[in-house]
Structure formats: structure tokens, C-alpha cells
Short mmCIF file of C-alpha atoms in Angstrom, two decimals:
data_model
loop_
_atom_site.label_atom_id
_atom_site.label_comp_id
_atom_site.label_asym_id
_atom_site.label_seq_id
_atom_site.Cartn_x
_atom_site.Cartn_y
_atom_site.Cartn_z
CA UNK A 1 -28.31 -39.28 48.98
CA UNK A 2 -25.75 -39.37 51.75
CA UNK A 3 -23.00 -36.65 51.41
CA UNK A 4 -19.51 -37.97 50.73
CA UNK A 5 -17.29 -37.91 53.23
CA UNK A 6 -13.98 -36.21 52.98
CA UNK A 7 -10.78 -38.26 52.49
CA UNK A 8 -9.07 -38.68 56.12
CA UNK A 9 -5.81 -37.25 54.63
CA UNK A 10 -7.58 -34.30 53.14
CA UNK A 11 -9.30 -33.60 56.20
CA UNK A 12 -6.09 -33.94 58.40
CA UNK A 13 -4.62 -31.20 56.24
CA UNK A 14 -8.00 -29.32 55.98
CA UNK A 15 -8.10 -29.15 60.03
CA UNK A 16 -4.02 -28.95 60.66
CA UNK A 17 -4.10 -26.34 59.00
CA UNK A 18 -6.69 -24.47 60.13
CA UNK A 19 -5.76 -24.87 63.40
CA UNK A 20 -2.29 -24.12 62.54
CA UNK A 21 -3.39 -20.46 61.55
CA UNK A 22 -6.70 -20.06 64.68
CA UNK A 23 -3.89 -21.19 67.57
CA UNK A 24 -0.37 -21.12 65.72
CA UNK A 25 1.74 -23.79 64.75
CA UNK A 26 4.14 -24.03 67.68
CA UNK A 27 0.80 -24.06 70.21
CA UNK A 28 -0.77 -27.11 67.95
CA UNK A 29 0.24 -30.68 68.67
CA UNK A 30 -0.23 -33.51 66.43
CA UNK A 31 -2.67 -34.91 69.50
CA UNK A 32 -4.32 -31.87 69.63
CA UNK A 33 -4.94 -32.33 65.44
CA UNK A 34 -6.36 -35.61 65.93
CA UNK A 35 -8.44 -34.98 68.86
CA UNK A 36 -10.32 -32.56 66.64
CA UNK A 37 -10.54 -35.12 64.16
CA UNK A 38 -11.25 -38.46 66.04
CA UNK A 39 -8.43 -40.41 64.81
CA UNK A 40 -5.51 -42.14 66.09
CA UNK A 41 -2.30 -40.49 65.90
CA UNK A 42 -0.84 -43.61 64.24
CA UNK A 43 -3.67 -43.05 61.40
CA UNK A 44 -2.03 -39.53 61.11
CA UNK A 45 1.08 -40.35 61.06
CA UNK A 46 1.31 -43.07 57.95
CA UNK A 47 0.44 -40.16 56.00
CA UNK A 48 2.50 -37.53 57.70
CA UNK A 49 5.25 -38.56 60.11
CA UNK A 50 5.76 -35.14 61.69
CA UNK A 51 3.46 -31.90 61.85
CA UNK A 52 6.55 -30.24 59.72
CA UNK A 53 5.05 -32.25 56.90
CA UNK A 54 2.05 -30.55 57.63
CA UNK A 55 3.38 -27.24 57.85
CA UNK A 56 4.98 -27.91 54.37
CA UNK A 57 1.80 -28.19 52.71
CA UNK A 58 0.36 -24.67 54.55
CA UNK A 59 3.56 -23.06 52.71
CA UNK A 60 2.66 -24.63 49.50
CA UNK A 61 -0.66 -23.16 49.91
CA UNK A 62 0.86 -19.48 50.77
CA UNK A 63 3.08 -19.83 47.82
CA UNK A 64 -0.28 -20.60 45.58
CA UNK A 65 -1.73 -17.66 47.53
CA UNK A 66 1.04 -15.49 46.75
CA UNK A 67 0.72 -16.16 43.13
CA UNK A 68 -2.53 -15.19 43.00
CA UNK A 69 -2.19 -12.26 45.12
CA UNK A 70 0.80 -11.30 42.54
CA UNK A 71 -1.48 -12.16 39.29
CA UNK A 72 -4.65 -9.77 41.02
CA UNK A 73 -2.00 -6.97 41.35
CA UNK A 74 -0.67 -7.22 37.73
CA UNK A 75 -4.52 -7.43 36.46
CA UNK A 76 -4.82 -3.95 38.66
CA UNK A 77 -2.06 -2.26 36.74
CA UNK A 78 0.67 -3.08 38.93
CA UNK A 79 4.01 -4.30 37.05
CA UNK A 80 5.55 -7.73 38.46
CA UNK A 81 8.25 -5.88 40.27
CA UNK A 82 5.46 -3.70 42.05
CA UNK A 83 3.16 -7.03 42.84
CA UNK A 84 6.58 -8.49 44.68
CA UNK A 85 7.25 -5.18 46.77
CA UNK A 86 3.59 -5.85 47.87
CA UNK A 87 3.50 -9.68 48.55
CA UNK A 88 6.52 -9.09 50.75
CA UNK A 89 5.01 -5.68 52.68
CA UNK A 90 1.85 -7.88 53.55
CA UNK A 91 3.96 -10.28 54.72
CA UNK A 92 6.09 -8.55 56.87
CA UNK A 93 2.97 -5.76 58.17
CA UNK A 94 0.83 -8.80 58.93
CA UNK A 95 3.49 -10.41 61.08
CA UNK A 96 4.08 -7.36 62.70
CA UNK A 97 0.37 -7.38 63.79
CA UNK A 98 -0.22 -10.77 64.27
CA UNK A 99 1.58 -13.68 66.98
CA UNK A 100 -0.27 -16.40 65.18
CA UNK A 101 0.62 -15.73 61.44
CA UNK A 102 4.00 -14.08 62.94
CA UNK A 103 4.90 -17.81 64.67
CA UNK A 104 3.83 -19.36 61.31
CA UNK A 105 5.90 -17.60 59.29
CA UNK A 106 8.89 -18.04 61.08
CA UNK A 107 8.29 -21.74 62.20
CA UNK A 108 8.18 -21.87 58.16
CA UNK A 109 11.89 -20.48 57.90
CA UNK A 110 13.28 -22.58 60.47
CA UNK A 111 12.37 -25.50 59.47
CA UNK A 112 14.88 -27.03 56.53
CA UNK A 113 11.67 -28.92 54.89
CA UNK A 114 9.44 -25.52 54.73
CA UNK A 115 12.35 -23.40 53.84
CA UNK A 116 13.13 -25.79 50.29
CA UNK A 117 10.18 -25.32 49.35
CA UNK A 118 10.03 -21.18 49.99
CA UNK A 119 13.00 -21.29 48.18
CA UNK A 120 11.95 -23.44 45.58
CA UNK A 121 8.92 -21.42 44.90
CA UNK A 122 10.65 -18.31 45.36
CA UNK A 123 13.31 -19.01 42.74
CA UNK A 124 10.38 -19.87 40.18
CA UNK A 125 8.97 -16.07 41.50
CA UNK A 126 11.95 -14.45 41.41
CA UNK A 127 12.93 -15.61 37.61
CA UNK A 128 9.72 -14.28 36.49
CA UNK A 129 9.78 -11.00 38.10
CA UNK A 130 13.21 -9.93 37.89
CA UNK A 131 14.26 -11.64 34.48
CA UNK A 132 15.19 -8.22 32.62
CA UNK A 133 17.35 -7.47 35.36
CA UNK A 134 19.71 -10.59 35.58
CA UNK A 135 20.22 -11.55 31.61
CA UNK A 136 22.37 -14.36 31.79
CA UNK A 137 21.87 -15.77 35.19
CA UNK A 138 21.52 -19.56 35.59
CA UNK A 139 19.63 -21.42 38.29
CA UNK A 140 22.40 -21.44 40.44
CA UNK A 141 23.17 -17.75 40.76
CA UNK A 142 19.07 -17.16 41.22
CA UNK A 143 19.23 -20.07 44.04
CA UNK A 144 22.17 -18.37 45.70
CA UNK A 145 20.13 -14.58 45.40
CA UNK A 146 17.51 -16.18 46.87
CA UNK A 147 19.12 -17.85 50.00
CA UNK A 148 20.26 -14.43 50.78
CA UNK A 149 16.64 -13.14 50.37
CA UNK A 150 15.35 -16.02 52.66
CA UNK A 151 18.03 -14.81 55.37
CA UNK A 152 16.76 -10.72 54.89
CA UNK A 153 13.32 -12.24 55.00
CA UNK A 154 13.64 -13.27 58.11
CA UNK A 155 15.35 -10.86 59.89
CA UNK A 156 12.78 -8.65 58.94
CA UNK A 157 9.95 -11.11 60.75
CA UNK A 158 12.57 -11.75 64.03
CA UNK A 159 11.99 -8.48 65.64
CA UNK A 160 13.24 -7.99 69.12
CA UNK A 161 12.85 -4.81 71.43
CA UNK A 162 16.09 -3.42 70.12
CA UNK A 163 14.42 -3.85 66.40
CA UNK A 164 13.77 -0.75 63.75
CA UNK A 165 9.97 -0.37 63.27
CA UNK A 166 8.13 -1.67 60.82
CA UNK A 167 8.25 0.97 57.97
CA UNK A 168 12.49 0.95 58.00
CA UNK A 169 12.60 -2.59 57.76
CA UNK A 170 10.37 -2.82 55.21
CA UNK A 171 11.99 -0.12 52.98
CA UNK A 172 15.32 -1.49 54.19
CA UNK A 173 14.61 -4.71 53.50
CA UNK A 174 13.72 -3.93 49.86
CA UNK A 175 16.36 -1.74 48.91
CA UNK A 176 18.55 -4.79 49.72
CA UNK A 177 16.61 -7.39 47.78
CA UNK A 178 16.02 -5.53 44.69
CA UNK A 179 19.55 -4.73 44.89
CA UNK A 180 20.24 -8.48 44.44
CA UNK A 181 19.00 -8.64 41.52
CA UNK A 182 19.98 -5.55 40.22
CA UNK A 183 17.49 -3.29 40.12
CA UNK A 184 19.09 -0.10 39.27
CA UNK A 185 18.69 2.25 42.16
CA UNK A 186 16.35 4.57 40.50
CA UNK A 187 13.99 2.12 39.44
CA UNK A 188 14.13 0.77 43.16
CA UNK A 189 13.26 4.45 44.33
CA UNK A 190 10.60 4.36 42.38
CA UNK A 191 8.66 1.29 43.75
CA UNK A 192 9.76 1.90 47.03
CA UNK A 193 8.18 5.11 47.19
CA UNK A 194 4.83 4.10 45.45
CA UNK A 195 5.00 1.45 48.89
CA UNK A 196 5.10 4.18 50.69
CA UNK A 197 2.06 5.67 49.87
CA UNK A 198 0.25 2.23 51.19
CA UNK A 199 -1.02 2.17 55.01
CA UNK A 200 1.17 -1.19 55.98
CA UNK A 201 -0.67 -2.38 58.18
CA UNK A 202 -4.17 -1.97 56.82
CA UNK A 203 -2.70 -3.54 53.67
CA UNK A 204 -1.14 -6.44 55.67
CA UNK A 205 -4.25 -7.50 57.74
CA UNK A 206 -6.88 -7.28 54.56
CA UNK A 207 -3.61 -9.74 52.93
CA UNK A 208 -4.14 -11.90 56.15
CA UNK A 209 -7.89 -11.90 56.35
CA UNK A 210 -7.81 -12.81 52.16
CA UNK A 211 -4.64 -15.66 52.92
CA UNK A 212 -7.31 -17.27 56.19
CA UNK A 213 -10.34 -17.09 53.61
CA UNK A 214 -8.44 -19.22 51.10
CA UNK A 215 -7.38 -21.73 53.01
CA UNK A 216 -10.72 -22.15 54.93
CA UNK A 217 -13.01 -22.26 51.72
CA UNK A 218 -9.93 -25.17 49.63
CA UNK A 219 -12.02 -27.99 48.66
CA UNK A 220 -11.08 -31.33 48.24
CA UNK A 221 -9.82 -31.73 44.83
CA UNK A 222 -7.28 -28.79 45.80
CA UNK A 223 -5.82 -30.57 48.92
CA UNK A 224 -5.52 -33.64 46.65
CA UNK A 225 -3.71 -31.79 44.60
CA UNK A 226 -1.14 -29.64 47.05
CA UNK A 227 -0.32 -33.41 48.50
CA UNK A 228 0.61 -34.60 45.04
CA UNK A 229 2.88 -31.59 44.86
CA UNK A 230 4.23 -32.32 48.41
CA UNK A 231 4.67 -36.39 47.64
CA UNK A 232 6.49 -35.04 44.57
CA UNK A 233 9.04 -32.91 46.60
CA UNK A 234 9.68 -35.13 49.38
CA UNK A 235 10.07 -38.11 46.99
CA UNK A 236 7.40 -40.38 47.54
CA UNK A 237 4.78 -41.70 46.37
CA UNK A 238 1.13 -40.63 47.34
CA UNK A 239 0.44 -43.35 49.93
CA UNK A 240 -2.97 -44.73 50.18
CA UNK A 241 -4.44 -46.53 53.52
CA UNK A 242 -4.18 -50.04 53.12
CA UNK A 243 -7.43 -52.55 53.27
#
């Protein structure tokens, strides 16, 4: 029995992506993309118009990452406060070692498509971790908290030569965030401290090495599924090839 062949907009976002995290996203053109895949770029494009679009579904896919990285550290003993201090050291420490995932992450922020949906994911996180901390809050003062964090986020990636190193901007970094939300200062201590006793950038490249694995080894049915979410937040319907 012959083996089914893979959708061609599930396998444009299986290899754009994957070559969006072996080469980078700046260094990967939507010709290069199709190359690898033997189709025309007009086939890509009636699915995807730019490689942005593209890049928005790789974020979506972090985000699920992220959630599952978060859940695995609760199921260790960590409290949801602890498993946010971690998603966001693994983030920065793997940047810090890494051009590709580094011009990823902050292609991600620049872009106003890929930052929505960070922030629309992170204000989902955010609510969930930091609820007993912020009675009272609506969804606008958690979207306005985290459009601050989004800006601290990424002036923690941008490093230049005149940049702290990468333990004080972590630390700083998170002293600052959990202060927007009002974690009392002791309680920030804490956490901060228990980071400290992690090698960064050991922890950040076994995060990396675990973030590549998952989105290598996604299967159909879960690309199908991440471009339902993405038709949903662009507004549009999921558009089949005509025949």
C-alpha cells in the first residue's frame, strides 16, 4: 500500500520551518523554501503570502512548546512562578549561545504579526501564573503588563558589545517582570536565587536541543491543527487548493 503523501501546506510548514531553525529565518527565502520542496512559489504563496506567515506558525509552535516545558516543570515540583523564571532563562541562555535561534527569536519580536500572537499567548501564560498576585486585574491591565514584558524581553535578546552578560540580564530582567505583576520582593528573591543555582547555559541549549526535537518529530494532524489556530487569528478561513 502506497504511503500517503503529506498535504503540500503541511509540508511547506514542516520544511519552512525546519529550515527556519538549521539556517535562520532572515538567511531563508521563500525560493529557497520551495526549492527544497519542488513547488512553485505561487503554490506557496495562496496559502501563505509572506514567510512572516510562516514564522507565525513557528511561534505558535514555541508557545505550545513552552507550555509543555512549563507543565514538565510543575510535574517536577516546580511552582508556576518557578516554571516561568525557567522558560524565560532558556530563552534568553539559548540565544546567547546560538545566531540561529538568537535571529529567530528576535525576527519573532519585530515582526507586528509574530509579536500578537507572543502577546496573545503570553497574556493567557501570564494570567495563569501570576493570578494570586494581581486580584482584580482585567484583560486590559494584563495586556498592558505584558507589552512591557515583550519590550524587557527583548532587550534582553538585543545584546550589543556594550551589553551586561548574560547572568545580570537575566536576573535583571526578572526582578523587573515579576515586579509587574507584583511579586513581592521577597518572594522574587526567592526564585531568583533558586535560578541561580542552574548552569544557564547548559540549561538553555538542552531547552534548544528539546524545542528542535519537537518541531522535527510534529506530525501531520498537529500542523493541521497549528494552521487552524493561525487561520483563526489572522481571520480567515483555512483555504484549500482549488480543483
Amino acid at each position: 500500500m502506497a504511503r500517503k503523501r503529506i498535504t503540500t501546506r503541511a509540508e511547506i510548514i514542516k520544511v519552512a520551518t525546519e529550515m527556519y531553525l538549521e539556517q535562520g529565518y532572515s538567511n531563508t527565502s521563500i525560493k529557497a523554501i520551495c526549492d527544497r520542496i519542488g513547488i512553485s512559489t505561487g503554490n506557496l504563496t495562496f496559502y501563505f503570502p509572506a514567510k512572516e506567515h510562516l514564522l507565525d506558525i513557528l511561534v505558535e509552535m514555541l508557545c505550545d512548546f513552552q507550555w509543555e516545558l512549563m507543565k514538565q516543570k510543575a510535574a517536577e515540583g516546580n511552582t508556576s512562578l518557578m516554571a516561568y523564571c525557567l522558560d524565560f532563562i532558556a530563552m534568553a541562555s539559548a540565544c546567547d549561545q546560538d545566531e540561529i535561534i538568537k535571529d529567530f527569536f528576535l525576527s519573532a519580536y519585530k515582526h507586528p504579526m509574530t509579536l500578537e500572537t507572543i502577546r496573545y499567548n503570553d497574556i493567557k501564560k501570564t494570567k495563569m501564573v501570576f493570578k494570586e498576585y494581581t486580584d482584580g486585574w482585567g484583560d486590559t491591565h494584563f495586556a498592558e503588563a505584558v507589552t512591557l514584558v515583550s519590550g524587557i524581553e527583548y532587550a534582553t535578546l538585543m545584546t550589543t558589545g556594550d551589553s551586561a552578560g548574560l547572568n545580570a540580564r537575566i536576573q535583571g530582567a526578572l526582578r523587573t517582570i515579576l515586579g509587574i505583576f507584583l511579586v513581592p520582593k521577597e518572594v522574587s528573591a526567592i526564585k531568583i536565587q533558586k535560578a541561580e543555582a542552574l548552569n544557564y547555559r547548559e540549561f538553555g541549549m538542552n531547552t534548544l536541543k528539546e524545542f528542535r526535537k519537537f518541531v522535527f518529530d510534529i506530525d501531520e494532524q498537529y500542523i493541521e491543527d497549528v494552521y487552524a489556530k493561525y487561520c483563526e487569528r489572522v481571520k480567515k478561513p483555512s483555504l484549500e487548493p482549488k480543483t
